[in-house]
Coordinates of C-alpha atoms in Angstrom, one line a residue:
M4 CA 61.3 -24.5 -113.2
S5 CA 58.9 -25.3 -110.3
Q6 CA 57.9 -28.8 -111.2
I7 CA 59.3 -32.0 -112.8
P8 CA 58.4 -32.4 -116.5
S9 CA 56.0 -35.2 -117.3
L10 CA 56.3 -37.5 -120.3
N11 CA 54.2 -40.3 -121.8
L12 CA 56.1 -43.2 -123.3
Q13 CA 53.1 -44.0 -125.5
L14 CA 54.0 -40.9 -127.6
S15 CA 57.2 -42.6 -128.6
K16 CA 55.1 -45.0 -130.6
T17 CA 52.7 -42.5 -132.2
N18 CA 55.1 -39.6 -132.7
P19 CA 58.7 -40.7 -131.9
V20 CA 60.3 -37.5 -133.0
K21 CA 58.0 -35.4 -130.7
F22 CA 58.7 -37.7 -127.8
A23 CA 62.4 -37.6 -128.4
D24 CA 62.4 -33.8 -128.4
Q25 CA 60.4 -33.7 -125.1
L26 CA 62.9 -36.2 -123.6
R27 CA 65.8 -34.1 -124.8
H28 CA 64.4 -30.9 -123.3
A29 CA 63.8 -32.6 -119.9
C30 CA 67.2 -34.2 -119.8
H31 CA 68.9 -31.0 -120.9
T32 CA 67.1 -28.5 -118.7
I33 CA 66.7 -30.3 -115.4
G34 CA 67.8 -34.0 -115.8
F35 CA 64.6 -35.3 -114.1
F36 CA 61.2 -36.3 -115.5
L37 CA 58.1 -38.4 -114.7
L38 CA 57.5 -41.1 -117.2
H39 CA 54.0 -42.5 -117.6
H40 CA 53.9 -45.9 -119.3
D41 CA 51.9 -49.0 -119.9
I42 CA 54.8 -51.5 -120.3
I43 CA 54.9 -52.9 -116.8
P44 CA 51.5 -54.3 -115.5
P45 CA 50.3 -52.5 -112.3
T46 CA 50.1 -55.9 -110.6
T47 CA 53.9 -56.4 -111.2
C48 CA 54.6 -53.1 -109.5
F49 CA 52.3 -53.7 -106.6
R50 CA 53.8 -57.2 -106.1
A51 CA 57.4 -55.8 -106.1
L52 CA 56.5 -53.1 -103.6
D53 CA 54.6 -55.5 -101.4
E54 CA 57.3 -58.1 -101.3
T55 CA 59.8 -55.4 -100.4
R56 CA 57.6 -54.2 -97.5
Q57 CA 57.2 -57.8 -96.3
F58 CA 61.0 -58.3 -96.2
F59 CA 61.6 -55.1 -94.2
S60 CA 58.9 -56.0 -91.7
R61 CA 60.8 -59.2 -90.8
P62 CA 62.9 -59.6 -87.6
M63 CA 66.4 -58.3 -87.8
H64 CA 68.1 -61.7 -87.5
E65 CA 66.2 -62.9 -90.6
K66 CA 67.1 -59.8 -92.6
M67 CA 70.8 -60.2 -91.6
M68 CA 70.8 -63.7 -93.2
I69 CA 71.6 -61.8 -96.5
S70 CA 73.8 -59.2 -94.9
Y71 CA 75.9 -57.2 -97.4
E72 CA 78.9 -57.4 -95.0
N73 CA 79.6 -60.9 -96.3
H74 CA 79.7 -59.9 -100.0
P75 CA 82.7 -58.2 -101.6
S76 CA 80.4 -57.0 -104.4
F77 CA 78.5 -54.8 -101.9
R78 CA 75.2 -56.8 -102.4
G79 CA 72.7 -57.7 -99.8
Y80 CA 70.8 -56.3 -96.8
M81 CA 72.0 -53.1 -95.1
P82 CA 70.4 -52.1 -91.8
M83 CA 69.6 -48.5 -90.8
G84 CA 72.6 -46.3 -90.3
V85 CA 75.4 -48.1 -92.2
E86 CA 75.3 -46.1 -95.4
N87 CA 76.5 -42.6 -95.7
T88 CA 76.5 -39.8 -98.2
E89 CA 79.6 -37.6 -98.0
G90 CA 80.2 -38.8 -94.5
Q91 CA 76.7 -38.1 -93.2
I92 CA 74.7 -41.2 -92.1
D93 CA 71.6 -41.9 -94.2
G94 CA 68.3 -42.8 -92.5
R95 CA 67.2 -45.8 -94.4
E96 CA 67.5 -49.6 -94.7
Q97 CA 67.9 -51.3 -98.0
I98 CA 68.9 -54.3 -100.1
E99 CA 71.5 -53.8 -102.9
Y100 CA 71.2 -56.1 -106.0
A101 CA 72.7 -55.9 -109.4
A102 CA 73.1 -57.8 -112.7
E103 CA 74.0 -61.4 -112.0
Y104 CA 77.1 -63.1 -113.5
F105 CA 76.9 -66.9 -113.3
Y106 CA 80.1 -67.7 -115.1
P107 CA 83.5 -67.6 -113.3
S108 CA 84.4 -64.0 -113.0
N109 CA 87.5 -62.0 -112.4
N110 CA 86.9 -61.3 -108.8
N111 CA 90.4 -62.4 -107.7
L112 CA 92.8 -59.9 -106.3
Q113 CA 95.3 -60.4 -109.1
D114 CA 93.0 -58.9 -111.7
T115 CA 94.2 -55.4 -112.7
Q116 CA 90.6 -54.3 -113.3
Y117 CA 89.5 -54.2 -109.6
Y118 CA 86.0 -53.2 -110.5
R119 CA 85.4 -56.7 -112.0
R120 CA 85.0 -57.8 -108.3
L121 CA 81.5 -56.4 -108.8
K122 CA 80.6 -59.4 -111.0
A123 CA 78.7 -61.7 -108.7
T124 CA 75.3 -63.2 -107.9
N125 CA 72.7 -61.8 -105.6
P126 CA 72.0 -63.1 -102.0
W127 CA 68.3 -63.8 -102.2
P128 CA 66.3 -64.6 -99.0
D129 CA 64.8 -67.7 -100.5
E130 CA 64.8 -69.6 -97.2
I131 CA 62.6 -67.1 -95.5
Q132 CA 60.8 -65.4 -98.5
S133 CA 61.0 -67.3 -101.7
T134 CA 58.5 -65.0 -103.4
L135 CA 60.8 -61.9 -103.3
R136 CA 63.1 -63.1 -106.1
P137 CA 60.5 -63.7 -108.8
A138 CA 58.7 -60.5 -107.9
I139 CA 61.8 -58.4 -108.3
A140 CA 62.9 -60.3 -111.4
D141 CA 59.7 -59.5 -113.2
Y142 CA 59.8 -55.9 -112.2
V143 CA 63.5 -55.4 -113.2
S144 CA 62.9 -57.0 -116.6
G145 CA 60.1 -54.5 -117.4
V146 CA 62.2 -51.5 -116.3
L147 CA 65.2 -52.6 -118.4
D148 CA 62.8 -52.8 -121.4
I149 CA 61.7 -49.2 -120.7
S150 CA 65.3 -48.2 -120.2
D151 CA 66.3 -49.5 -123.7
Q152 CA 63.4 -47.5 -125.2
L153 CA 64.5 -44.3 -123.5
R154 CA 68.1 -44.9 -124.6
D155 CA 67.0 -45.2 -128.2
A156 CA 64.8 -42.1 -128.0
M157 CA 67.8 -40.2 -126.6
C158 CA 69.8 -41.3 -129.7
L159 CA 67.0 -40.1 -132.0
A160 CA 67.0 -36.7 -130.2
L161 CA 70.8 -36.3 -130.3
N162 CA 71.4 -37.6 -133.9
V163 CA 73.3 -40.6 -132.6
D164 CA 73.2 -44.1 -134.2
A165 CA 71.0 -46.1 -131.9
E166 CA 72.2 -49.5 -133.0
S167 CA 75.8 -48.7 -132.5
F168 CA 75.2 -47.1 -129.1
A169 CA 73.0 -50.1 -128.0
S170 CA 76.0 -52.4 -128.5
L171 CA 77.7 -50.8 -125.5
F172 CA 74.8 -52.0 -123.3
G173 CA 74.5 -55.7 -124.3
K174 CA 71.3 -57.7 -123.9
H175 CA 69.3 -58.7 -120.8
Q176 CA 66.9 -61.5 -120.3
C177 CA 64.9 -63.1 -117.5
N178 CA 65.8 -66.7 -116.8
N179 CA 64.7 -68.8 -113.8
N180 CA 63.8 -65.7 -111.9
N181 CA 67.2 -64.1 -112.5
I182 CA 68.0 -61.1 -114.7
I183 CA 71.1 -62.2 -116.6
G184 CA 73.0 -61.8 -119.8
P185 CA 73.0 -64.4 -122.6
G186 CA 76.8 -64.8 -122.6
Q187 CA 79.1 -67.6 -121.4
G188 CA 81.8 -65.5 -119.9
R189 CA 83.1 -63.4 -122.8
I190 CA 83.2 -59.7 -122.1
D191 CA 81.4 -58.9 -125.4
D192 CA 78.4 -61.0 -124.2
D193 CA 78.1 -59.3 -120.8
P194 CA 74.7 -57.8 -119.8
P195 CA 74.1 -54.1 -119.0
F196 CA 75.5 -53.5 -115.6
W197 CA 72.3 -52.5 -113.9
S198 CA 72.0 -52.3 -110.2
M199 CA 69.1 -51.5 -107.8
K200 CA 68.1 -50.8 -104.3
L201 CA 65.1 -52.0 -102.3
V202 CA 64.7 -49.2 -99.9
S203 CA 62.6 -48.4 -96.8
Y204 CA 62.7 -45.0 -95.3
P205 CA 61.2 -45.1 -91.8
P206 CA 59.2 -42.1 -90.7
M207 CA 60.5 -39.5 -88.2
N208 CA 59.6 -39.4 -84.5
G209 CA 60.2 -36.4 -82.4
G210 CA 63.8 -35.9 -81.7
D211 CA 65.0 -38.7 -83.9
N212 CA 68.7 -38.8 -84.4
L213 CA 70.9 -41.7 -85.7
V214 CA 74.3 -42.3 -84.1
R215 CA 76.8 -44.7 -85.5
N216 CA 80.5 -44.8 -85.2
G217 CA 80.4 -41.5 -83.4
K218 CA 78.7 -39.7 -86.2
N219 CA 75.3 -38.0 -85.9
A220 CA 72.9 -38.0 -88.8
K221 CA 70.7 -35.1 -89.6
S222 CA 67.4 -36.3 -88.3
N223 CA 65.5 -35.9 -91.5
Q224 CA 68.1 -37.2 -94.0
G225 CA 66.9 -40.2 -95.9
V226 CA 69.8 -39.9 -98.3
G227 CA 72.0 -36.8 -98.7
A228 CA 72.5 -34.7 -101.8
H229 CA 74.3 -36.5 -104.5
T230 CA 74.4 -37.2 -108.3
D231 CA 74.0 -40.8 -109.6
S232 CA 77.1 -42.5 -110.9
N233 CA 75.3 -44.4 -113.6
F234 CA 73.7 -43.6 -117.0
L235 CA 69.9 -43.5 -116.2
T236 CA 67.9 -44.0 -113.1
L237 CA 64.3 -45.2 -113.0
I238 CA 62.4 -45.2 -109.7
L239 CA 59.2 -46.8 -108.6
Q240 CA 58.0 -45.3 -105.3
D241 CA 54.9 -45.9 -103.2
P242 CA 51.9 -43.6 -103.9
V243 CA 51.6 -42.2 -100.4
H244 CA 55.0 -40.6 -99.5
S245 CA 57.8 -39.1 -101.5
G246 CA 60.4 -37.0 -99.8
L247 CA 62.5 -37.0 -103.0
Q248 CA 63.8 -33.5 -103.9
V249 CA 65.5 -32.3 -107.0
Q250 CA 67.8 -29.3 -107.3
T251 CA 67.1 -27.1 -110.3
V252 CA 69.8 -25.3 -112.3
D253 CA 69.2 -22.1 -110.2
G254 CA 69.9 -24.0 -107.0
T255 CA 66.3 -24.3 -105.8
W256 CA 65.1 -27.6 -104.3
I257 CA 61.7 -28.8 -105.5
D258 CA 59.6 -31.7 -104.5
V259 CA 58.9 -34.8 -106.6
P260 CA 55.3 -35.8 -105.9
P261 CA 54.2 -39.3 -104.9
T262 CA 53.5 -41.4 -108.1
D263 CA 51.2 -44.2 -109.1
S264 CA 52.2 -47.7 -110.3
N265 CA 52.3 -46.7 -114.0
T266 CA 54.7 -43.8 -113.4
L267 CA 58.5 -43.9 -113.0
V268 CA 60.6 -41.1 -111.7
C269 CA 63.6 -40.9 -114.0
N270 CA 66.9 -39.0 -113.8
I271 CA 70.1 -38.6 -115.7
G272 CA 73.4 -39.9 -114.2
E273 CA 77.0 -38.9 -114.6
L274 CA 77.7 -41.3 -117.4
A275 CA 75.0 -39.8 -119.6
E276 CA 76.4 -36.3 -118.8
I277 CA 79.8 -37.5 -120.1
W278 CA 78.2 -39.1 -123.2
T279 CA 76.5 -35.8 -124.1
D280 CA 79.5 -33.6 -123.2
G281 CA 77.5 -31.9 -120.5
Y282 CA 74.4 -31.3 -122.6
F283 CA 72.4 -33.7 -120.4
L284 CA 72.5 -33.0 -116.6
A285 CA 73.3 -35.4 -113.8
T286 CA 71.1 -33.5 -111.4
P287 CA 71.7 -33.4 -107.6
H288 CA 68.9 -34.9 -105.6
R289 CA 68.2 -36.0 -102.0
V290 CA 65.5 -37.7 -99.9
L291 CA 64.0 -36.3 -96.7
R292 CA 62.2 -38.6 -94.3
H293 CA 58.6 -37.7 -93.5
F294 CA 57.1 -37.5 -90.1
S295 CA 54.7 -40.1 -88.6
N296 CA 51.0 -39.3 -88.7
E297 CA 50.5 -36.9 -85.8
N298 CA 46.7 -37.5 -85.8
D299 CA 46.7 -41.3 -85.1
G300 CA 50.4 -42.0 -84.4
T301 CA 50.7 -44.5 -87.2
L302 CA 54.1 -45.2 -88.6
T303 CA 54.3 -45.8 -92.3
C304 CA 57.6 -46.2 -94.2
R305 CA 58.3 -44.9 -97.7
T306 CA 59.2 -47.7 -100.0
S307 CA 61.3 -47.0 -103.1
L308 CA 62.7 -49.3 -105.9
P309 CA 65.4 -47.3 -107.9
I310 CA 67.1 -49.1 -110.8
F311 CA 70.4 -47.8 -112.1
Y312 CA 70.8 -48.5 -115.8
N313 CA 74.2 -48.8 -117.3
P314 CA 76.2 -50.0 -120.2
K315 CA 78.3 -53.1 -119.8
L316 CA 80.7 -53.1 -116.8
D317 CA 83.9 -52.8 -119.0
T318 CA 82.5 -49.9 -121.1
V319 CA 84.4 -46.6 -121.0
M320 CA 82.0 -43.7 -121.7
K321 CA 83.3 -40.8 -123.8
P322 CA 81.6 -37.8 -125.3
M323 CA 79.9 -39.1 -128.4
V324 CA 77.3 -36.3 -129.1
D325 CA 77.9 -33.3 -131.3
I326 CA 76.1 -30.6 -129.3
K327 CA 77.0 -27.6 -131.4
D328 CA 73.8 -27.8 -133.4
L329 CA 71.5 -28.7 -130.5
P330 CA 69.2 -26.0 -129.0
W331 CA 70.6 -24.7 -125.6
D332 CA 67.6 -24.1 -123.4
R333 CA 69.3 -24.1 -120.0
K334 CA 70.1 -21.2 -117.8
Q335 CA 73.5 -20.8 -116.2
Q336 CA 74.1 -23.6 -113.7
N337 CA 74.2 -23.0 -110.0
Q338 CA 73.7 -26.5 -108.7
W339 CA 75.4 -28.3 -105.8
R340 CA 78.3 -30.6 -106.8
R341 CA 80.5 -32.7 -104.6
K342 CA 83.8 -30.9 -104.6
N343 CA 86.0 -34.0 -104.1
N344 CA 84.3 -36.2 -106.7
I345 CA 86.1 -37.1 -109.9
V346 CA 83.6 -38.4 -112.5
L347 CA 85.1 -41.4 -114.3
G348 CA 84.0 -42.5 -117.7
S349 CA 84.6 -46.2 -116.9
V350 CA 81.3 -47.8 -115.9
G351 CA 83.2 -50.2 -113.6
E352 CA 85.4 -47.6 -111.9
N353 CA 82.6 -45.0 -111.4
S354 CA 80.3 -47.7 -110.0
F355 CA 83.0 -49.1 -107.6
K356 CA 83.9 -45.6 -106.5
S357 CA 80.4 -44.8 -105.4
L358 CA 79.9 -48.1 -103.6
A359 CA 83.3 -48.0 -101.8
R360 CA 82.6 -44.4 -100.5
S361 CA 79.1 -45.2 -99.3
H362 CA 79.9 -48.6 -97.7
T363 CA 83.3 -48.1 -96.1
N364 CA 83.0 -51.2 -93.8
V365 CA 82.6 -53.6 -96.7
F366 CA 85.4 -51.9 -98.6
Q367 CA 87.7 -52.2 -95.6
R368 CA 86.8 -55.8 -94.9
H369 CA 87.0 -57.2 -98.4
H370 CA 89.3 -54.9 -100.3
S371 CA 92.2 -54.3 -98.0
D372 CA 94.6 -54.2 -101.0
L373 CA 92.9 -51.0 -102.3
R374 CA 92.6 -47.5 -101.1
I375 CA 90.3 -44.5 -101.8
L376 CA 91.9 -41.2 -102.8
Y377 CA 90.4 -37.9 -101.8
D378 CA 88.7 -37.4 -105.1
G379 CA 87.2 -40.9 -105.0
R380 CA 89.6 -42.8 -107.3
I381 CA 90.5 -46.3 -106.3
M382 CA 94.2 -47.3 -106.3
K383 CA 96.2 -50.4 -105.4
K384 CA 98.1 -50.0 -102.2

């Protein structure tokens, strides 16, 4: 396969069976696809990207007002060079946000479910950029609607009861510029545990090299090769630069092209691979930073808004799909996989594992009662 499959969500309305089969084939053979849709207005996408660019153009002292170092839930702004993939520094700055929980949560150290410390609210930069929050809330709401539709189409393709499976995800709604769940603190009322990044990849200059804590980054690494720990990822990227690469089953890296505002780049995560007993692929991918325009010396950053769609935080994903009667269209796998990475069916545990490994300073500062094992599992000291 030399290019990413392209699907049109409109087909799910006119011919749901055909769309479901196209989706099944893409998720089974490569685990990545481009999704054209008319659900989110282009103005909503432009606004979300523009507000993101405005934030990253601000002085560092303003961006650090919402620093993630102050938040045990790993939320907030992260400057260039503090995130790593498998120990290698990533060349990007970003904000981490996630589903917001406004009722008293179980973030105390006595809770046996350590991952519930992820239940929190988001640090929004309302004092310096009050327009960011509503722009992102509108965009997230639209993406979650699309995610629900894709989830139901997967169920149709795999002969799974859609209503029963949807109950694992809960409901989401937009309220006062926040994306929340309708519950009042009961676990069964929790929203889907989505998370997202607002990302800026600065372009390369000659000889660029990041150094932090004695570690050198590969000069062109935006984010290193990895698989996503969630169920389904949906990415809005700017139409000028991409740099996103996907590894096919034969081990070849192929480019994902830049996309317009009505196209999302989608990929399968580890929890969907568990759900389908390996029938769907959590595909390795990476981002390479582009070089500045050599003709006029202009420096333009790549902006990306990935949203990581999940069931509720307390859900434990297990194989639920009978694959014996499904067509097997995939060649033998020869993809990169992280050797010391245990894939956990628990939404909370798999999410916390990924955050703790990528953001070791926050983990060490706020979670001193926990330790990370070699395979990524989190244990009490």
